[in-house]
Amino acid sequence: MAKDSPQARLKEYFDTASYVDGDSFKYESRVCRIMVQEKLYLITSLREPRHYAQGIFDILQVHRWVYDHARIIHRDISMTNLMWRKRNGVICGVLNDFDLSSRRDRESASALRRTGTGPYLACDLLKEDPPVHIYRHDIESIFNVLVLLCCSNKV
């Protein structure tokens, strides 16, 4: 980061600023990257119950694989991060958006504040002093998405 860049000036300002309650604010530098990939569709656009079942099954499998083998926890499961694509005529579920993910062996995410999308967060993570985000919390978030899918789309 250049010394006189807007990002450096923001960091300098926010590192000395504080919230109304007195807590200090830490500026977290971010890097904008663009990734090009095949077109994915929101899981809400599926119409057949068997396609929903296949999509969620695939997403659960890939979530477990990423957790076990890449040692990454997603931390931001939401309706818009569960997607699908069609490959050789078969519906495949896709877990998307790993921006807020973190390595399993770290205590916190790459973002300084709580991560996740409110309506889908595990109940434990909504507490004032939430525990470390673990695998079970992501599974609970997938369950919360599934409940909303079933209620809203008549799956």
Short mmCIF file of N, CA and C in Angstrom, two decimals:
data_model
loop_
_atom_site.label_atom_id
_atom_site.label_comp_id
_atom_site.label_asym_id
_atom_site.label_seq_id
_atom_site.Cartn_x
_atom_site.Cartn_y
_atom_site.Cartn_z
N MET A 1 0.85 -1.16 0.00
CA MET A 1 0.00 0.00 0.00
C MET A 1 0.91 1.23 0.00
N ALA A 2 0.69 2.13 -0.96
CA ALA A 2 1.48 3.36 -1.06
C ALA A 2 1.23 4.24 0.16
N LYS A 3 2.26 4.95 0.58
CA LYS A 3 2.19 5.75 1.80
C LYS A 3 1.11 6.82 1.76
N ASP A 4 0.90 7.44 0.58
CA ASP A 4 -0.08 8.52 0.48
C ASP A 4 -1.34 8.10 -0.28
N SER A 5 -1.60 6.82 -0.34
CA SER A 5 -2.79 6.34 -1.05
C SER A 5 -4.03 6.59 -0.20
N PRO A 6 -5.21 6.63 -0.84
CA PRO A 6 -6.44 6.78 -0.05
C PRO A 6 -6.59 5.69 1.01
N GLN A 7 -6.18 4.47 0.67
CA GLN A 7 -6.29 3.37 1.62
C GLN A 7 -5.39 3.60 2.84
N ALA A 8 -4.18 4.11 2.61
CA ALA A 8 -3.26 4.39 3.72
C ALA A 8 -3.81 5.50 4.61
N ARG A 9 -4.40 6.52 3.99
CA ARG A 9 -4.98 7.62 4.78
C ARG A 9 -6.17 7.14 5.59
N LEU A 10 -7.02 6.28 4.99
CA LEU A 10 -8.16 5.72 5.72
C LEU A 10 -7.68 4.88 6.90
N LYS A 11 -6.66 4.07 6.66
CA LYS A 11 -6.13 3.23 7.74
C LYS A 11 -5.63 4.10 8.88
N GLU A 12 -4.88 5.15 8.55
CA GLU A 12 -4.35 6.06 9.58
C GLU A 12 -5.49 6.70 10.37
N TYR A 13 -6.54 7.14 9.66
CA TYR A 13 -7.67 7.77 10.33
C TYR A 13 -8.40 6.78 11.24
N PHE A 14 -8.75 5.63 10.69
CA PHE A 14 -9.56 4.67 11.46
C PHE A 14 -8.78 4.00 12.59
N ASP A 15 -7.48 3.87 12.45
CA ASP A 15 -6.70 3.28 13.54
C ASP A 15 -6.70 4.14 14.79
N THR A 16 -6.98 5.44 14.63
CA THR A 16 -7.05 6.33 15.79
C THR A 16 -8.49 6.61 16.21
N ALA A 17 -9.45 6.20 15.39
CA ALA A 17 -10.87 6.43 15.70
C ALA A 17 -11.38 5.38 16.67
N SER A 18 -12.54 5.65 17.26
CA SER A 18 -13.16 4.66 18.13
C SER A 18 -14.67 4.75 18.01
N TYR A 19 -15.34 3.66 18.38
CA TYR A 19 -16.79 3.62 18.38
C TYR A 19 -17.32 4.45 19.55
N VAL A 20 -18.61 4.71 19.53
CA VAL A 20 -19.25 5.48 20.60
C VAL A 20 -19.03 4.82 21.95
N ASP A 21 -19.06 3.48 21.99
CA ASP A 21 -18.88 2.77 23.26
C ASP A 21 -17.42 2.69 23.71
N GLY A 22 -16.52 3.30 22.93
CA GLY A 22 -15.12 3.35 23.33
C GLY A 22 -14.24 2.28 22.72
N ASP A 23 -14.85 1.24 22.13
CA ASP A 23 -14.04 0.21 21.47
C ASP A 23 -13.28 0.82 20.31
N SER A 24 -12.07 0.35 20.09
CA SER A 24 -11.29 0.89 18.97
C SER A 24 -11.71 0.21 17.67
N PHE A 25 -11.53 0.92 16.60
CA PHE A 25 -11.87 0.44 15.27
C PHE A 25 -10.57 0.09 14.56
N LYS A 26 -10.48 -1.10 14.02
CA LYS A 26 -9.29 -1.50 13.27
C LYS A 26 -9.63 -1.55 11.79
N TYR A 27 -8.89 -0.83 11.00
CA TYR A 27 -9.10 -0.82 9.56
C TYR A 27 -8.45 -2.06 8.96
N GLU A 28 -9.20 -2.78 8.16
CA GLU A 28 -8.66 -3.98 7.53
C GLU A 28 -8.51 -3.74 6.04
N SER A 29 -7.29 -3.78 5.56
CA SER A 29 -7.04 -3.60 4.13
C SER A 29 -7.62 -4.77 3.36
N ARG A 30 -8.19 -4.47 2.22
CA ARG A 30 -8.72 -5.52 1.36
C ARG A 30 -8.16 -5.33 -0.04
N VAL A 31 -8.08 -6.41 -0.75
CA VAL A 31 -7.60 -6.37 -2.12
C VAL A 31 -8.75 -6.80 -3.01
N CYS A 32 -9.02 -6.02 -4.04
CA CYS A 32 -10.09 -6.37 -4.97
C CYS A 32 -9.51 -7.26 -6.07
N ARG A 33 -10.10 -8.42 -6.22
CA ARG A 33 -9.68 -9.34 -7.27
C ARG A 33 -10.91 -9.74 -8.07
N ILE A 34 -10.72 -9.96 -9.33
CA ILE A 34 -11.82 -10.39 -10.19
C ILE A 34 -11.53 -11.80 -10.65
N MET A 35 -12.54 -12.65 -10.53
CA MET A 35 -12.39 -14.03 -10.94
C MET A 35 -13.45 -14.33 -12.00
N VAL A 36 -13.05 -14.97 -13.05
CA VAL A 36 -13.99 -15.32 -14.10
C VAL A 36 -14.24 -16.82 -14.00
N GLN A 37 -15.52 -17.18 -13.99
CA GLN A 37 -15.88 -18.59 -13.90
C GLN A 37 -17.15 -18.83 -14.71
N GLU A 38 -17.52 -20.07 -14.83
CA GLU A 38 -18.73 -20.38 -15.57
C GLU A 38 -19.95 -19.79 -14.87
N LYS A 39 -21.03 -19.63 -15.63
CA LYS A 39 -22.24 -19.05 -15.07
C LYS A 39 -22.88 -20.02 -14.08
N LEU A 40 -23.22 -19.48 -12.92
CA LEU A 40 -23.90 -20.25 -11.87
C LEU A 40 -25.28 -19.65 -11.66
N TYR A 41 -26.19 -20.46 -11.14
CA TYR A 41 -27.57 -20.01 -10.92
C TYR A 41 -27.91 -20.15 -9.44
N LEU A 42 -28.72 -19.22 -8.95
CA LEU A 42 -29.15 -19.29 -7.55
C LEU A 42 -29.95 -20.56 -7.31
N ILE A 43 -29.77 -21.14 -6.16
CA ILE A 43 -30.48 -22.38 -5.83
C ILE A 43 -32.00 -22.16 -5.85
N THR A 44 -32.43 -20.93 -5.61
CA THR A 44 -33.87 -20.63 -5.61
C THR A 44 -34.50 -20.75 -7.00
N SER A 45 -33.68 -20.81 -8.04
CA SER A 45 -34.24 -20.91 -9.39
C SER A 45 -34.57 -22.36 -9.79
N LEU A 46 -34.19 -23.32 -8.96
CA LEU A 46 -34.56 -24.71 -9.24
C LEU A 46 -36.05 -24.89 -9.04
N ARG A 47 -36.66 -25.82 -9.75
CA ARG A 47 -38.10 -26.04 -9.65
C ARG A 47 -38.49 -27.45 -9.19
N GLU A 48 -37.64 -28.40 -9.42
CA GLU A 48 -37.95 -29.79 -9.07
C GLU A 48 -37.39 -30.15 -7.70
N PRO A 49 -38.21 -30.76 -6.83
CA PRO A 49 -37.70 -31.18 -5.51
C PRO A 49 -36.46 -32.06 -5.60
N ARG A 50 -36.39 -32.95 -6.58
CA ARG A 50 -35.21 -33.82 -6.71
C ARG A 50 -33.96 -33.03 -7.07
N HIS A 51 -34.13 -31.91 -7.79
CA HIS A 51 -32.99 -31.06 -8.11
C HIS A 51 -32.49 -30.32 -6.86
N TYR A 52 -33.44 -29.87 -6.03
CA TYR A 52 -33.06 -29.27 -4.74
C TYR A 52 -32.29 -30.28 -3.90
N ALA A 53 -32.81 -31.49 -3.83
CA ALA A 53 -32.17 -32.54 -3.02
C ALA A 53 -30.76 -32.81 -3.52
N GLN A 54 -30.60 -32.91 -4.84
CA GLN A 54 -29.27 -33.16 -5.41
C GLN A 54 -28.34 -31.98 -5.15
N GLY A 55 -28.84 -30.77 -5.33
CA GLY A 55 -28.03 -29.57 -5.11
C GLY A 55 -27.54 -29.47 -3.68
N ILE A 56 -28.43 -29.66 -2.71
CA ILE A 56 -28.05 -29.58 -1.29
C ILE A 56 -27.08 -30.71 -0.94
N PHE A 57 -27.34 -31.91 -1.47
CA PHE A 57 -26.43 -33.04 -1.23
C PHE A 57 -25.02 -32.71 -1.72
N ASP A 58 -24.92 -32.17 -2.95
CA ASP A 58 -23.62 -31.81 -3.51
C ASP A 58 -22.93 -30.75 -2.66
N ILE A 59 -23.70 -29.76 -2.23
CA ILE A 59 -23.14 -28.66 -1.43
C ILE A 59 -22.62 -29.19 -0.09
N LEU A 60 -23.37 -30.09 0.54
CA LEU A 60 -22.90 -30.70 1.80
C LEU A 60 -21.61 -31.48 1.58
N GLN A 61 -21.54 -32.20 0.46
CA GLN A 61 -20.33 -32.97 0.16
C GLN A 61 -19.12 -32.07 -0.05
N VAL A 62 -19.30 -31.01 -0.85
CA VAL A 62 -18.16 -30.13 -1.13
C VAL A 62 -17.77 -29.35 0.12
N HIS A 63 -18.75 -28.99 0.94
CA HIS A 63 -18.45 -28.28 2.19
C HIS A 63 -17.57 -29.16 3.08
N ARG A 64 -17.91 -30.44 3.18
CA ARG A 64 -17.13 -31.37 3.99
C ARG A 64 -15.73 -31.56 3.41
N TRP A 65 -15.66 -31.68 2.07
CA TRP A 65 -14.37 -31.88 1.42
C TRP A 65 -13.45 -30.69 1.68
N VAL A 66 -13.97 -29.48 1.49
CA VAL A 66 -13.18 -28.27 1.71
C VAL A 66 -12.71 -28.19 3.16
N TYR A 67 -13.58 -28.60 4.09
CA TYR A 67 -13.24 -28.58 5.51
C TYR A 67 -12.15 -29.61 5.83
N ASP A 68 -12.32 -30.84 5.33
CA ASP A 68 -11.37 -31.92 5.64
C ASP A 68 -10.04 -31.80 4.91
N HIS A 69 -10.08 -31.50 3.62
CA HIS A 69 -8.87 -31.56 2.80
C HIS A 69 -8.17 -30.21 2.64
N ALA A 70 -8.93 -29.16 2.37
CA ALA A 70 -8.31 -27.84 2.23
C ALA A 70 -8.20 -27.14 3.58
N ARG A 71 -8.88 -27.69 4.60
CA ARG A 71 -8.86 -27.16 5.97
C ARG A 71 -9.39 -25.72 6.02
N ILE A 72 -10.48 -25.51 5.28
CA ILE A 72 -11.11 -24.18 5.21
C ILE A 72 -12.54 -24.29 5.72
N ILE A 73 -12.96 -23.27 6.46
CA ILE A 73 -14.35 -23.18 6.91
C ILE A 73 -14.97 -21.98 6.20
N HIS A 74 -16.14 -22.15 5.63
CA HIS A 74 -16.77 -21.15 4.76
C HIS A 74 -17.17 -19.88 5.50
N ARG A 75 -17.93 -19.99 6.56
CA ARG A 75 -18.31 -18.90 7.46
C ARG A 75 -19.36 -17.93 6.93
N ASP A 76 -19.85 -18.11 5.71
CA ASP A 76 -20.85 -17.17 5.18
C ASP A 76 -21.88 -17.90 4.33
N ILE A 77 -22.47 -18.94 4.89
CA ILE A 77 -23.49 -19.69 4.16
C ILE A 77 -24.76 -18.84 4.12
N SER A 78 -25.28 -18.65 2.92
CA SER A 78 -26.54 -17.90 2.77
C SER A 78 -27.25 -18.40 1.51
N MET A 79 -28.47 -17.96 1.33
CA MET A 79 -29.27 -18.36 0.18
C MET A 79 -28.53 -18.02 -1.13
N THR A 80 -27.85 -16.89 -1.17
CA THR A 80 -27.20 -16.46 -2.41
C THR A 80 -25.83 -17.11 -2.63
N ASN A 81 -25.32 -17.83 -1.65
CA ASN A 81 -24.04 -18.53 -1.81
C ASN A 81 -24.22 -20.00 -2.15
N LEU A 82 -25.46 -20.48 -2.14
CA LEU A 82 -25.74 -21.85 -2.57
C LEU A 82 -26.29 -21.76 -3.99
N MET A 83 -25.56 -22.34 -4.91
CA MET A 83 -25.88 -22.18 -6.33
C MET A 83 -25.87 -23.54 -7.03
N TRP A 84 -26.14 -23.51 -8.32
CA TRP A 84 -26.11 -24.74 -9.10
C TRP A 84 -25.66 -24.45 -10.52
N ARG A 85 -25.25 -25.52 -11.18
CA ARG A 85 -24.91 -25.47 -12.60
C ARG A 85 -25.35 -26.79 -13.21
N LYS A 86 -25.44 -26.81 -14.51
CA LYS A 86 -25.79 -28.05 -15.20
C LYS A 86 -24.55 -28.53 -15.94
N ARG A 87 -24.16 -29.76 -15.65
CA ARG A 87 -22.99 -30.34 -16.30
C ARG A 87 -23.41 -31.67 -16.92
N ASN A 88 -23.26 -31.76 -18.23
CA ASN A 88 -23.67 -32.97 -18.97
C ASN A 88 -25.11 -33.34 -18.67
N GLY A 89 -25.97 -32.33 -18.58
CA GLY A 89 -27.39 -32.56 -18.34
C GLY A 89 -27.76 -32.86 -16.90
N VAL A 90 -26.79 -32.83 -15.99
CA VAL A 90 -27.03 -33.16 -14.59
C VAL A 90 -26.89 -31.90 -13.74
N ILE A 91 -27.85 -31.69 -12.83
CA ILE A 91 -27.80 -30.56 -11.89
C ILE A 91 -26.73 -30.84 -10.84
N CYS A 92 -25.83 -29.88 -10.63
CA CYS A 92 -24.78 -29.99 -9.63
C CYS A 92 -24.85 -28.80 -8.68
N GLY A 93 -24.90 -29.05 -7.39
CA GLY A 93 -24.89 -27.98 -6.41
C GLY A 93 -23.50 -27.38 -6.28
N VAL A 94 -23.43 -26.07 -6.04
CA VAL A 94 -22.16 -25.35 -5.95
C VAL A 94 -22.17 -24.47 -4.71
N LEU A 95 -21.13 -24.57 -3.91
CA LEU A 95 -20.93 -23.67 -2.77
C LEU A 95 -20.05 -22.54 -3.26
N ASN A 96 -20.56 -21.33 -3.19
CA ASN A 96 -19.90 -20.17 -3.78
C ASN A 96 -19.51 -19.15 -2.72
N ASP A 97 -18.65 -18.22 -3.08
CA ASP A 97 -18.29 -17.05 -2.28
C ASP A 97 -17.51 -17.39 -1.02
N PHE A 98 -16.24 -17.59 -1.19
CA PHE A 98 -15.35 -17.91 -0.06
C PHE A 98 -14.61 -16.67 0.45
N ASP A 99 -15.13 -15.48 0.15
CA ASP A 99 -14.47 -14.23 0.56
C ASP A 99 -14.23 -14.15 2.06
N LEU A 100 -15.17 -14.60 2.85
CA LEU A 100 -15.07 -14.47 4.31
C LEU A 100 -14.64 -15.77 4.99
N SER A 101 -14.20 -16.72 4.20
CA SER A 101 -13.77 -18.00 4.78
C SER A 101 -12.44 -17.84 5.50
N SER A 102 -12.10 -18.85 6.29
CA SER A 102 -10.81 -18.82 6.98
C SER A 102 -10.27 -20.24 7.11
N ARG A 103 -8.99 -20.32 7.39
CA ARG A 103 -8.39 -21.62 7.64
C ARG A 103 -8.95 -22.16 8.95
N ARG A 104 -9.12 -23.46 9.00
CA ARG A 104 -9.67 -24.11 10.20
C ARG A 104 -8.86 -23.88 11.44
N ASP A 105 -7.56 -23.78 11.30
CA ASP A 105 -6.69 -23.68 12.47
C ASP A 105 -6.57 -22.26 13.01
N ARG A 106 -7.26 -21.31 12.41
CA ARG A 106 -7.23 -19.93 12.92
C ARG A 106 -8.40 -19.70 13.84
N GLU A 107 -8.20 -18.85 14.82
CA GLU A 107 -9.26 -18.53 15.79
C GLU A 107 -10.34 -17.64 15.18
N SER A 108 -9.97 -16.79 14.23
CA SER A 108 -10.95 -15.86 13.68
C SER A 108 -10.87 -15.84 12.16
N ALA A 109 -11.88 -15.24 11.56
CA ALA A 109 -11.93 -15.14 10.11
C ALA A 109 -10.98 -14.06 9.63
N SER A 110 -10.87 -13.96 8.31
CA SER A 110 -10.03 -12.90 7.76
C SER A 110 -10.66 -11.54 8.00
N ALA A 111 -11.97 -11.47 8.18
CA ALA A 111 -12.62 -10.21 8.52
C ALA A 111 -12.56 -10.03 10.03
N LEU A 112 -12.44 -8.79 10.47
CA LEU A 112 -12.27 -8.53 11.90
C LEU A 112 -13.57 -8.68 12.69
N ARG A 113 -14.69 -8.44 12.09
CA ARG A 113 -15.98 -8.53 12.76
C ARG A 113 -16.64 -9.87 12.45
N ARG A 114 -17.74 -10.14 13.15
CA ARG A 114 -18.50 -11.37 12.93
C ARG A 114 -18.85 -11.49 11.45
N THR A 115 -18.72 -12.70 10.92
CA THR A 115 -19.04 -12.91 9.51
C THR A 115 -20.29 -13.75 9.39
N GLY A 116 -20.89 -13.68 8.23
CA GLY A 116 -22.10 -14.44 7.98
C GLY A 116 -23.26 -13.52 7.66
N THR A 117 -24.33 -14.12 7.19
CA THR A 117 -25.52 -13.37 6.83
C THR A 117 -26.57 -13.67 7.88
N GLY A 118 -27.00 -12.63 8.58
CA GLY A 118 -27.87 -12.71 9.75
C GLY A 118 -28.92 -13.80 9.78
N PRO A 119 -29.85 -13.82 8.83
CA PRO A 119 -30.94 -14.80 8.91
C PRO A 119 -30.49 -16.26 8.86
N TYR A 120 -29.29 -16.50 8.39
CA TYR A 120 -28.82 -17.87 8.21
C TYR A 120 -27.79 -18.29 9.26
N LEU A 121 -27.35 -17.36 10.08
CA LEU A 121 -26.32 -17.67 11.08
C LEU A 121 -26.80 -18.70 12.10
N ALA A 122 -25.88 -19.52 12.56
CA ALA A 122 -26.18 -20.46 13.65
C ALA A 122 -26.52 -19.65 14.90
N CYS A 123 -27.44 -20.16 15.69
CA CYS A 123 -27.90 -19.45 16.90
C CYS A 123 -26.75 -19.07 17.83
N ASP A 124 -25.79 -19.96 18.01
CA ASP A 124 -24.65 -19.67 18.89
C ASP A 124 -23.91 -18.40 18.46
N LEU A 125 -23.86 -18.16 17.16
CA LEU A 125 -23.09 -17.03 16.64
C LEU A 125 -23.81 -15.70 16.78
N LEU A 126 -25.07 -15.74 17.20
CA LEU A 126 -25.84 -14.51 17.40
C LEU A 126 -25.68 -13.96 18.80
N LYS A 127 -25.01 -14.71 19.66
CA LYS A 127 -24.81 -14.27 21.04
C LYS A 127 -23.88 -13.06 21.09
N GLU A 128 -23.97 -12.32 22.20
CA GLU A 128 -23.13 -11.13 22.37
C GLU A 128 -21.64 -11.47 22.30
N ASP A 129 -21.26 -12.57 22.92
CA ASP A 129 -19.87 -13.02 22.88
C ASP A 129 -19.84 -14.38 22.19
N PRO A 130 -19.89 -14.40 20.85
CA PRO A 130 -20.02 -15.68 20.13
C PRO A 130 -18.78 -16.55 20.25
N PRO A 131 -18.97 -17.87 20.17
CA PRO A 131 -17.83 -18.79 20.20
C PRO A 131 -17.08 -18.75 18.86
N VAL A 132 -15.97 -19.45 18.81
CA VAL A 132 -15.23 -19.60 17.55
C VAL A 132 -16.13 -20.34 16.56
N HIS A 133 -16.13 -19.89 15.33
CA HIS A 133 -16.95 -20.48 14.27
C HIS A 133 -16.40 -21.88 13.94
N ILE A 134 -17.25 -22.89 14.05
CA ILE A 134 -16.83 -24.27 13.78
C ILE A 134 -17.71 -24.88 12.69
N TYR A 135 -17.35 -26.07 12.28
CA TYR A 135 -18.03 -26.78 11.20
C TYR A 135 -19.54 -26.84 11.42
N ARG A 136 -19.95 -27.18 12.63
CA ARG A 136 -21.37 -27.31 12.95
C ARG A 136 -22.15 -26.03 12.66
N HIS A 137 -21.53 -24.88 12.83
CA HIS A 137 -22.21 -23.61 12.58
C HIS A 137 -22.54 -23.45 11.10
N ASP A 138 -21.63 -23.86 10.22
CA ASP A 138 -21.93 -23.81 8.79
C ASP A 138 -23.05 -24.78 8.42
N ILE A 139 -23.04 -25.97 9.02
CA ILE A 139 -24.10 -26.94 8.75
C ILE A 139 -25.45 -26.40 9.21
N GLU A 140 -25.48 -25.75 10.36
CA GLU A 140 -26.72 -25.13 10.84
C GLU A 140 -27.18 -24.04 9.88
N SER A 141 -26.25 -23.30 9.31
CA SER A 141 -26.61 -22.27 8.33
C SER A 141 -27.20 -22.90 7.07
N ILE A 142 -26.63 -24.02 6.61
CA ILE A 142 -27.19 -24.72 5.45
C ILE A 142 -28.60 -25.20 5.78
N PHE A 143 -28.80 -25.71 6.99
CA PHE A 143 -30.14 -26.13 7.42
C PHE A 143 -31.11 -24.95 7.39
N ASN A 144 -30.67 -23.79 7.88
CA ASN A 144 -31.53 -22.60 7.88
C ASN A 144 -31.92 -22.19 6.47
N VAL A 145 -30.99 -22.28 5.53
CA VAL A 145 -31.30 -22.00 4.12
C VAL A 145 -32.33 -23.01 3.62
N LEU A 146 -32.12 -24.27 3.94
CA LEU A 146 -33.03 -25.33 3.50
C LEU A 146 -34.44 -25.12 4.03
N VAL A 147 -34.56 -24.73 5.29
CA VAL A 147 -35.88 -24.45 5.88
C VAL A 147 -36.57 -23.33 5.10
N LEU A 148 -35.84 -22.25 4.83
CA LEU A 148 -36.43 -21.14 4.09
C LEU A 148 -36.79 -21.54 2.66
N LEU A 149 -35.96 -22.35 2.04
CA LEU A 149 -36.27 -22.84 0.70
C LEU A 149 -37.58 -23.63 0.70
N CYS A 150 -37.71 -24.51 1.67
CA CYS A 150 -38.91 -25.35 1.76
C CYS A 150 -40.16 -24.51 2.03
N CYS A 151 -40.03 -23.48 2.85
CA CYS A 151 -41.18 -22.64 3.19
C CYS A 151 -41.56 -21.70 2.06
N SER A 152 -40.58 -21.20 1.32
CA SER A 152 -40.88 -20.18 0.32
C SER A 152 -41.11 -20.72 -1.08
N ASN A 153 -40.51 -21.84 -1.42
CA ASN A 153 -40.62 -22.35 -2.79
C ASN A 153 -41.45 -23.61 -2.91
N LYS A 154 -42.07 -24.01 -1.84
CA LYS A 154 -42.90 -25.23 -1.86
C LYS A 154 -42.13 -26.43 -2.39
N VAL A 155 -40.91 -26.58 -1.89
CA VAL A 155 -40.06 -27.70 -2.31
C VAL A 155 -40.65 -28.98 -1.77
#
